[in-house]
CSV table of C-alpha atoms and ligand atoms in Angstrom, one decimal:
chain,number,residue,atom,x,y,z
N,149,MET,CA,3.8,19.6,-21.2
N,150,ALA,CA,2.1,16.2,-21.2
N,151,ILE,CA,3.9,13.9,-18.8
N,152,ASN,CA,4.6,10.4,-20.2
N,153,TYR,CA,5.6,8.1,-17.4
N,154,ARG,CA,7.1,5.7,-20.0
N,155,LEU,CA,6.2,2.5,-18.1
N,156,GLU,CA,4.9,0.4,-21.1
N,157,GLY,CA,6.1,-3.2,-20.8
N,158,HIS,CA,7.2,-2.9,-17.2
N,159,ALA,CA,6.0,-5.5,-14.7
N,160,ALA,CA,4.7,-4.8,-11.2
N,161,VAL,CA,3.7,-6.8,-8.1
N,162,VAL,CA,1.1,-5.0,-5.9
N,163,THR,CA,0.4,-6.7,-2.6
N,164,GLY,CA,-3.1,-6.5,-1.1
N,165,SER,CA,-4.6,-5.4,-4.4
N,166,THR,CA,-8.0,-7.0,-4.3
N,167,SER,CA,-9.5,-3.9,-2.7
N,168,GLY,CA,-9.0,-0.3,-1.6
N,169,ILE,CA,-5.7,1.5,-2.2
N,170,GLY,CA,-3.8,-1.6,-3.6
N,171,GLN,CA,-6.6,-2.2,-6.2
N,172,ALA,CA,-6.4,1.5,-7.2
N,173,MET,CA,-2.6,1.3,-7.5
N,174,ALA,CA,-2.7,-1.8,-9.7
N,175,GLY,CA,-5.4,-0.2,-11.9
N,176,ALA,CA,-3.2,3.0,-12.3
N,177,LEU,CA,-0.2,0.9,-13.3
N,178,ALA,CA,-2.2,-1.2,-15.8
N,179,GLU,CA,-3.5,1.9,-17.4
N,180,GLN,CA,0.1,3.0,-18.0
N,181,GLY,CA,0.8,-0.3,-19.8
N,182,VAL,CA,2.4,-2.1,-16.9
N,183,ASN,CA,1.8,-5.9,-16.5
N,184,VAL,CA,0.5,-6.5,-13.0
N,185,MET,CA,0.5,-9.3,-10.5
N,186,LEU,CA,-2.4,-8.9,-8.1
N,187,ASN,CA,-2.5,-10.3,-4.6
N,188,GLY,CA,-4.9,-10.4,-1.7
N,189,PHE,CA,-7.9,-12.1,-0.1
N,190,GLY,CA,-11.5,-12.0,-1.0
N,191,ASP,CA,-14.3,-13.8,-2.9
N,192,ALA,CA,-12.6,-15.9,-5.6
N,193,ALA,CA,-15.3,-15.1,-8.2
N,194,LYS,CA,-15.1,-11.4,-7.6
N,195,ILE,CA,-11.2,-11.4,-7.7
N,196,GLU,CA,-11.3,-13.2,-11.0
N,197,ALA,CA,-14.0,-10.9,-12.4
N,198,ASP,CA,-12.0,-7.8,-11.4
N,199,ARG,CA,-8.8,-9.3,-12.8
N,200,ALA,CA,-10.4,-10.1,-16.2
N,201,ALA,CA,-12.1,-6.7,-16.3
N,202,LEU,CA,-8.8,-4.8,-15.7
N,203,ALA,CA,-7.0,-6.9,-18.3
N,204,ALA,CA,-9.7,-6.3,-20.9
N,205,ARG,CA,-9.9,-2.6,-20.1
N,206,THR,CA,-6.1,-2.0,-20.3
N,207,GLY,CA,-4.8,-4.7,-22.6
N,208,VAL,CA,-1.9,-5.6,-20.3
N,209,GLN,CA,-1.3,-9.0,-18.6
N,210,VAL,CA,-3.1,-9.1,-15.2
N,211,LEU,CA,-2.4,-12.1,-13.1
N,212,PHE,CA,-3.4,-13.1,-9.5
N,213,HIS,CA,-1.5,-14.9,-6.8
N,214,GLY,CA,-3.2,-15.5,-3.5
N,215,ALA,CA,-0.1,-15.5,-1.2
N,216,ASP,CA,-0.9,-14.9,2.5
N,217,MET,CA,1.4,-12.0,3.3
N,218,SER,CA,1.9,-13.3,6.8
N,219,LYS,CA,3.6,-16.4,5.4
N,220,PRO,CA,7.3,-15.9,4.2
N,221,ALA,CA,7.3,-19.0,1.9
N,222,GLN,CA,4.1,-17.8,0.1
N,223,ILE,CA,5.6,-14.3,-0.3
N,224,ALA,CA,8.7,-15.9,-1.9
N,225,ASP,CA,6.4,-17.8,-4.3
N,226,LEU,CA,4.5,-14.7,-5.2
N,227,ILE,CA,7.7,-12.9,-6.3
N,228,ALA,CA,9.1,-16.0,-8.0
N,229,THR,CA,5.8,-16.5,-9.9
N,230,ALA,CA,5.7,-12.9,-11.1
N,231,HIS,CA,9.3,-13.1,-12.2
N,232,LYS,CA,8.6,-16.3,-14.1
N,233,ALA,CA,5.4,-15.0,-15.7
N,234,PHE,CA,6.7,-11.5,-16.8
N,235,GLY,CA,10.4,-12.2,-17.1
N,236,ARG,CA,11.1,-9.2,-15.0
N,237,ILE,CA,9.9,-7.2,-12.0
N,238,ASP,CA,10.3,-3.4,-12.3
N,239,ILE,CA,8.0,-2.3,-9.6
N,240,LEU,CA,7.0,-3.6,-6.2
N,241,VAL,CA,4.2,-1.9,-4.3
N,242,ASN,CA,4.1,-3.2,-0.7
N,243,ASN,CA,0.5,-2.3,0.3
N,244,ALA,CA,-1.1,-5.2,2.1
N,245,GLY,CA,-2.2,-4.1,5.6
N,246,VAL,CA,-4.6,-4.7,8.4
N,247,GLN,CA,-5.6,-2.9,11.6
N,248,HIS,CA,-6.7,-3.7,15.1
N,249,VAL,CA,-7.7,-1.1,17.7
N,250,ALA,CA,-7.2,-1.9,21.4
N,251,ALA,CA,-5.3,-0.6,24.5
N,252,VAL,CA,-1.8,-1.9,24.8
N,253,ASP,CA,-2.5,-3.9,28.0
N,254,GLU,CA,-5.5,-5.5,26.4
N,255,PHE,CA,-4.0,-6.0,22.9
N,256,PRO,CA,-4.4,-9.7,21.9
N,257,ASP,CA,-0.9,-11.3,21.3
N,258,GLU,CA,-2.1,-12.9,18.0
N,259,LYS,CA,-3.3,-9.6,16.7
N,260,TRP,CA,0.0,-8.0,17.5
N,261,ASP,CA,1.9,-10.8,15.6
N,262,GLN,CA,-0.6,-10.6,12.7
N,263,ILE,CA,-0.2,-6.8,12.2
N,264,ILE,CA,3.6,-6.9,12.5
N,265,GLY,CA,3.7,-9.9,10.1
N,266,ILE,CA,1.4,-8.4,7.4
N,267,ASN,CA,2.2,-4.7,7.7
N,268,LEU,CA,5.9,-4.9,8.4
N,269,SER,CA,7.6,-8.3,7.9
N,270,SER,CA,5.9,-8.8,4.6
N,271,VAL,CA,7.6,-5.7,3.3
N,272,PHE,CA,11.0,-7.2,4.2
N,273,HIS,CA,10.2,-10.6,2.7
N,274,ALA,CA,8.9,-9.2,-0.6
N,275,THR,CA,11.7,-6.7,-0.9
N,276,LYS,CA,14.3,-9.4,-0.1
N,277,HIS,CA,13.1,-11.6,-3.0
N,278,ALA,CA,12.5,-8.8,-5.5
N,279,LEU,CA,15.9,-7.1,-5.0
N,280,PRO,CA,18.0,-9.7,-6.8
N,281,VAL,CA,15.8,-9.5,-9.8
N,282,MET,CA,15.9,-5.7,-9.8
N,283,LYS,CA,19.7,-5.7,-9.3
N,284,GLY,CA,20.0,-8.0,-12.3
N,285,GLN,CA,18.0,-5.5,-14.4
N,286,GLY,CA,20.0,-2.5,-13.1
N,287,ARG,CA,16.7,-0.8,-12.3
N,288,GLY,CA,13.9,-1.2,-9.9
N,289,ARG,CA,11.3,0.8,-7.9
N,290,ILE,CA,9.9,-0.1,-4.5
N,291,VAL,CA,7.0,1.9,-3.1
N,292,ASN,CA,5.9,1.1,0.4
N,293,ILE,CA,2.4,2.2,1.5
N,294,ALA,CA,3.0,3.3,5.0
N,295,SER,CA,0.7,5.8,6.7
N,296,ALA,CA,0.6,9.1,8.5
N,297,HIS,CA,0.9,6.6,11.4
N,298,GLY,CA,4.4,5.8,10.1
N,299,LEU,CA,5.4,9.3,11.3
N,300,VAL,CA,3.0,10.2,14.2
N,301,ALA,CA,0.9,8.1,16.6
N,302,SER,CA,-2.6,7.8,17.8
N,303,PRO,CA,-3.7,5.9,20.9
N,304,PHE,CA,-5.0,2.3,20.7
N,305,LYS,CA,-3.2,1.6,17.5
N,306,SER,CA,0.1,0.5,18.9
N,307,ALA,CA,0.8,-2.5,16.6
N,308,TYR,CA,-0.2,-0.5,13.5
N,309,VAL,CA,1.8,2.5,14.5
N,310,ALA,CA,4.9,0.4,15.4
N,311,ALA,CA,4.6,-1.5,12.1
N,312,LYS,CA,4.2,1.6,10.0
N,313,HIS,CA,7.1,3.4,11.7
N,314,GLY,CA,9.1,0.2,11.0
N,315,VAL,CA,8.1,0.4,7.3
N,316,VAL,CA,9.5,4.0,7.1
N,317,GLY,CA,12.8,2.9,8.8
N,318,PHE,CA,13.1,-0.2,6.6
N,319,THR,CA,12.5,2.0,3.5
N,320,LYS,CA,15.4,4.3,4.5
N,321,SER,CA,17.8,1.5,5.3
N,322,THR,CA,17.1,-0.4,2.1
N,323,ALA,CA,17.3,2.8,0.0
N,324,LEU,CA,20.8,3.4,1.2
N,325,GLU,CA,21.9,-0.2,0.4
N,326,VAL,CA,20.7,-0.1,-3.2
N,327,ALA,CA,21.3,3.5,-4.1
N,328,ARG,CA,24.1,2.7,-6.6
N,329,ALA,CA,22.1,-0.1,-8.2
N,330,GLY,CA,19.5,1.9,-10.1
N,331,ILE,CA,16.9,1.0,-7.5
N,332,THR,CA,14.8,3.5,-5.5
N,333,VAL,CA,12.8,2.7,-2.3
N,334,ASN,CA,10.3,5.2,-1.0
N,335,ALA,CA,7.3,5.2,1.4
N,336,ILE,CA,4.0,7.0,0.8
N,337,CYS,CA,2.2,8.1,4.0
N,338,PRO,CA,-1.5,8.6,3.4
N,339,GLY,CA,-3.9,10.2,5.8
N,340,TYR,CA,-7.5,8.9,5.8
N,341,VAL,CA,-8.6,7.4,2.5
N,342,LYS,CA,-12.3,6.7,1.8
N,343,THR,CA,-12.1,3.0,1.3
N,344,PRO,CA,-15.2,0.8,1.6
N,345,LEU,CA,-14.3,0.0,5.2
N,346,VAL,CA,-14.1,3.7,6.1
N,347,GLU,CA,-17.5,4.3,4.4
N,348,MET,CA,-19.1,1.6,6.5
N,349,GLN,CA,-17.6,3.2,9.6
N,350,ILE,CA,-19.2,6.6,8.8
N,351,GLY,CA,-22.7,5.0,8.7
N,352,ASP,CA,-22.1,2.9,11.8
N,353,GLN,CA,-20.7,5.9,13.8
N,354,ALA,CA,-23.6,8.2,12.7
N,355,ARG,CA,-26.1,5.7,14.0
N,356,THR,CA,-24.2,5.0,17.3
N,357,ARG,CA,-23.6,8.6,18.1
N,358,GLY,CA,-26.9,9.9,16.8
N,359,ILE,CA,-25.2,12.6,14.6
N,360,SER,CA,-25.1,13.3,10.9
N,361,PRO,CA,-22.7,11.5,8.6
N,362,GLU,CA,-21.1,14.9,7.8
N,363,ARG,CA,-20.4,15.5,11.5
N,364,VAL,CA,-18.9,12.0,11.8
N,365,VAL,CA,-16.5,12.7,8.9
N,366,GLU,CA,-15.4,16.1,10.2
N,367,GLU,CA,-15.3,15.6,14.0
N,368,VAL,CA,-14.6,11.9,14.4
N,369,ILE,CA,-12.9,10.3,11.3
N,370,LEU,CA,-11.1,13.4,10.0
N,371,ALA,CA,-10.4,14.9,13.5
N,372,ALA,CA,-6.7,14.7,12.8
N,373,GLN,CA,-6.8,15.9,9.2
N,374,PRO,CA,-6.7,19.7,9.0
N,375,ASN,CA,-8.2,20.0,5.5
N,376,LYS,CA,-11.2,17.8,6.5
N,377,ALA,CA,-11.1,16.0,3.2
N,378,PHE,CA,-10.4,12.4,2.5
N,379,VAL,CA,-7.3,11.5,0.5
N,380,GLU,CA,-8.3,10.3,-3.0
N,381,TYR,CA,-7.0,7.2,-4.8
N,382,ASP,CA,-5.8,9.3,-7.7
N,383,GLN,CA,-3.7,11.5,-5.4
N,384,LEU,CA,-1.9,8.4,-4.2
N,385,ALA,CA,-1.6,7.0,-7.7
N,386,GLY,CA,-0.1,10.2,-9.0
N,387,MET,CA,2.7,10.1,-6.4
N,388,MET,CA,3.3,6.4,-7.0
N,389,LEU,CA,3.5,6.9,-10.8
N,390,TYR,CA,6.0,9.7,-10.3
N,391,LEU,CA,8.1,7.5,-8.0
N,392,VAL,CA,8.2,4.4,-10.2
N,393,SER,CA,8.9,6.4,-13.4
N,394,ASP,CA,12.2,7.8,-14.6
N,395,LEU,CA,11.1,11.1,-13.0
N,396,GLY,CA,11.7,9.5,-9.6
N,397,ALA,CA,15.3,8.4,-10.3
N,398,SER,CA,16.8,10.8,-7.7
N,399,THR,CA,14.1,10.3,-5.2
N,400,THR,CA,14.9,7.6,-2.7
N,401,GLY,CA,14.8,6.8,1.0
N,402,ALA,CA,11.9,9.3,1.5
N,403,ALA,CA,8.5,9.1,3.2
N,404,TYR,CA,6.0,11.3,1.4
N,405,THR,CA,2.9,12.5,3.2
N,406,ILE,CA,-0.4,12.9,1.5
N,407,ASP,CA,-2.4,13.7,4.6
N,408,GLY,CA,-4.2,17.0,4.3
N,409,GLY,CA,-1.7,18.5,6.8
N,410,TRP,CA,-2.1,15.9,9.5
N,411,THR,CA,1.6,15.5,10.3
N,412,ALA,CA,2.4,19.2,10.1
N,413,ALA,CA,0.5,19.8,13.3
R,261,NAD,P1,-8.2,-2.7,2.4
R,261,NAD,O1,-8.7,-3.5,3.6
R,261,NAD,O2,-9.3,-2.1,1.5
R,261,NAD,O3,-7.2,-3.5,1.5
R,261,NAD,C1,-6.2,-4.3,2.2
R,261,NAD,C2,-5.7,-5.3,1.1
R,261,NAD,O4,-4.8,-6.2,1.8
R,261,NAD,C3,-6.8,-6.3,0.6
R,261,NAD,O5,-6.6,-6.5,-0.7
R,261,NAD,C4,-6.7,-7.5,1.5
R,261,NAD,O6,-7.2,-8.7,0.9
R,261,NAD,C5,-5.2,-7.5,1.6
R,261,NAD,N1,-4.7,-8.4,2.7
R,261,NAD,C6,-5.0,-8.3,4.0
R,261,NAD,N2,-4.4,-9.3,4.7
R,261,NAD,C7,-3.7,-9.9,3.8
R,261,NAD,C8,-2.8,-11.1,3.9
R,261,NAD,N3,-2.5,-11.7,5.0
R,261,NAD,N4,-2.2,-11.5,2.7
R,261,NAD,C9,-2.5,-10.9,1.5
R,261,NAD,N5,-3.3,-9.8,1.4
R,261,NAD,C10,-3.9,-9.4,2.5
R,261,NAD,O7,-7.3,-1.6,3.0
R,261,NAD,P2,-6.8,-0.2,2.5
R,261,NAD,O8,-7.4,0.9,3.3
R,261,NAD,O9,-6.8,-0.1,1.0
R,261,NAD,O10,-5.2,-0.3,3.0
R,261,NAD,C11,-4.1,-0.6,2.1
R,261,NAD,C12,-2.9,-0.1,2.7
R,261,NAD,O11,-2.9,1.3,2.9
R,261,NAD,C13,-2.6,-0.7,4.1
R,261,NAD,O12,-1.2,-1.0,4.3
R,261,NAD,C14,-3.1,0.4,5.1
R,261,NAD,O13,-2.4,0.3,6.3
R,261,NAD,C15,-2.6,1.6,4.3
R,261,NAD,N6,-3.3,2.9,4.6
R,261,NAD,C16,-4.7,3.0,4.5
R,261,NAD,C17,-5.3,4.2,4.9
R,261,NAD,C18,-6.8,4.4,4.8
R,261,NAD,O14,-7.3,5.4,5.3
R,261,NAD,N7,-7.5,3.5,4.2
R,261,NAD,C19,-4.5,5.2,5.3
R,261,NAD,C20,-3.1,5.1,5.4
R,261,NAD,C21,-2.5,3.9,5.1
C-alpha cells in the first residue's frame, strides 16, 4: 500500500529551519506539497539561495522570516506573517534550539536564560499564537522537536535537559487542552543526529584525543546510543509526516523516541 500523506495545500511554520533537522523537516514538508515558512539565523545570501532552491524543486511557496526565537514579539510576528501569507497554518514544527555545556555552578546566567528562552519559551509563544488559527480551522498539528534529553539526563547539560523536559511537559498539557479541537500536539525525542555541528566535533575530538574518527563516534559521541548509529534526517521526517497527516489524528500528547535504544537503558 502506498501511503499518501494528503498534505497538498497545507501550510507549515518550521522554526530554526536554516540548517540541520529543521531544514530537513521543512524540505520533507515541501516535498509533500506543503507551503512552508522558514525561520532561523545564518548568512542571508545562503538562506535566500536555499529558500529559492527548495521552492524551485518542489513548486510550493517557500517563505522566510528571520524572527529571533528568544524574542516573544518577533515570534508573534512570525506566526502572524505566515498566517497572512498562506491564509492558514496547519502545521507548526517547533525546532529551533541551542546548546551550552558547563557545570551547574559555572553555568553562565545569560546562557541559561538563552537556552530556556529559545529551547522552551519559544515553543510556548509560537504555540500560543498558532492555536487560535488552528482552532478556527478545526484542525492543526504541532510537533515539538525535543530530545532524548527531554526524557533522561546527561551531566553538564542542565539548561538543555531542563528545557527539553519542559518541552515534553508542555506538549502533554497543551495536547489535553486542545484534544477536542482537532489539534494534536506531540514531541519527537531524537538521539544523536549527524548535523554539520556533530561532524565538526568528530574531527576535533579525533585530533584532540589522538584516536580514529570511528572510535570517536562509537566511544565518545554515541556512547549513550546502544545501536551505535546516528539518527538520520529521513527517520525523523517519516515520524513527523505521520504525526502531521490524518494518520496521526489519534496520536496526541506523546513523546516519541528515535534514539537507537538510548532511553531504554
Ligand atoms: P542546528 O544548529 O543545525 O540548527 C538549529 C537551528 O535553529 C538553525 O536554523 C538556527 O539558525 C536556529 N536558531 C538558533 N537560535 C535561534 C534563534 N534565537 N532564533 C531563531 N532561530 C534560531 O541544530 P540541530 O541539531 O538541527 O537542532 C535542531 C533541534 O533538534 C534543536 O531543538 C535540538 O535541540 C534538537 N536536537 C538535535 C539533536 C542532534 O543530535 N543534532 C538531537 C536531539 C535534538
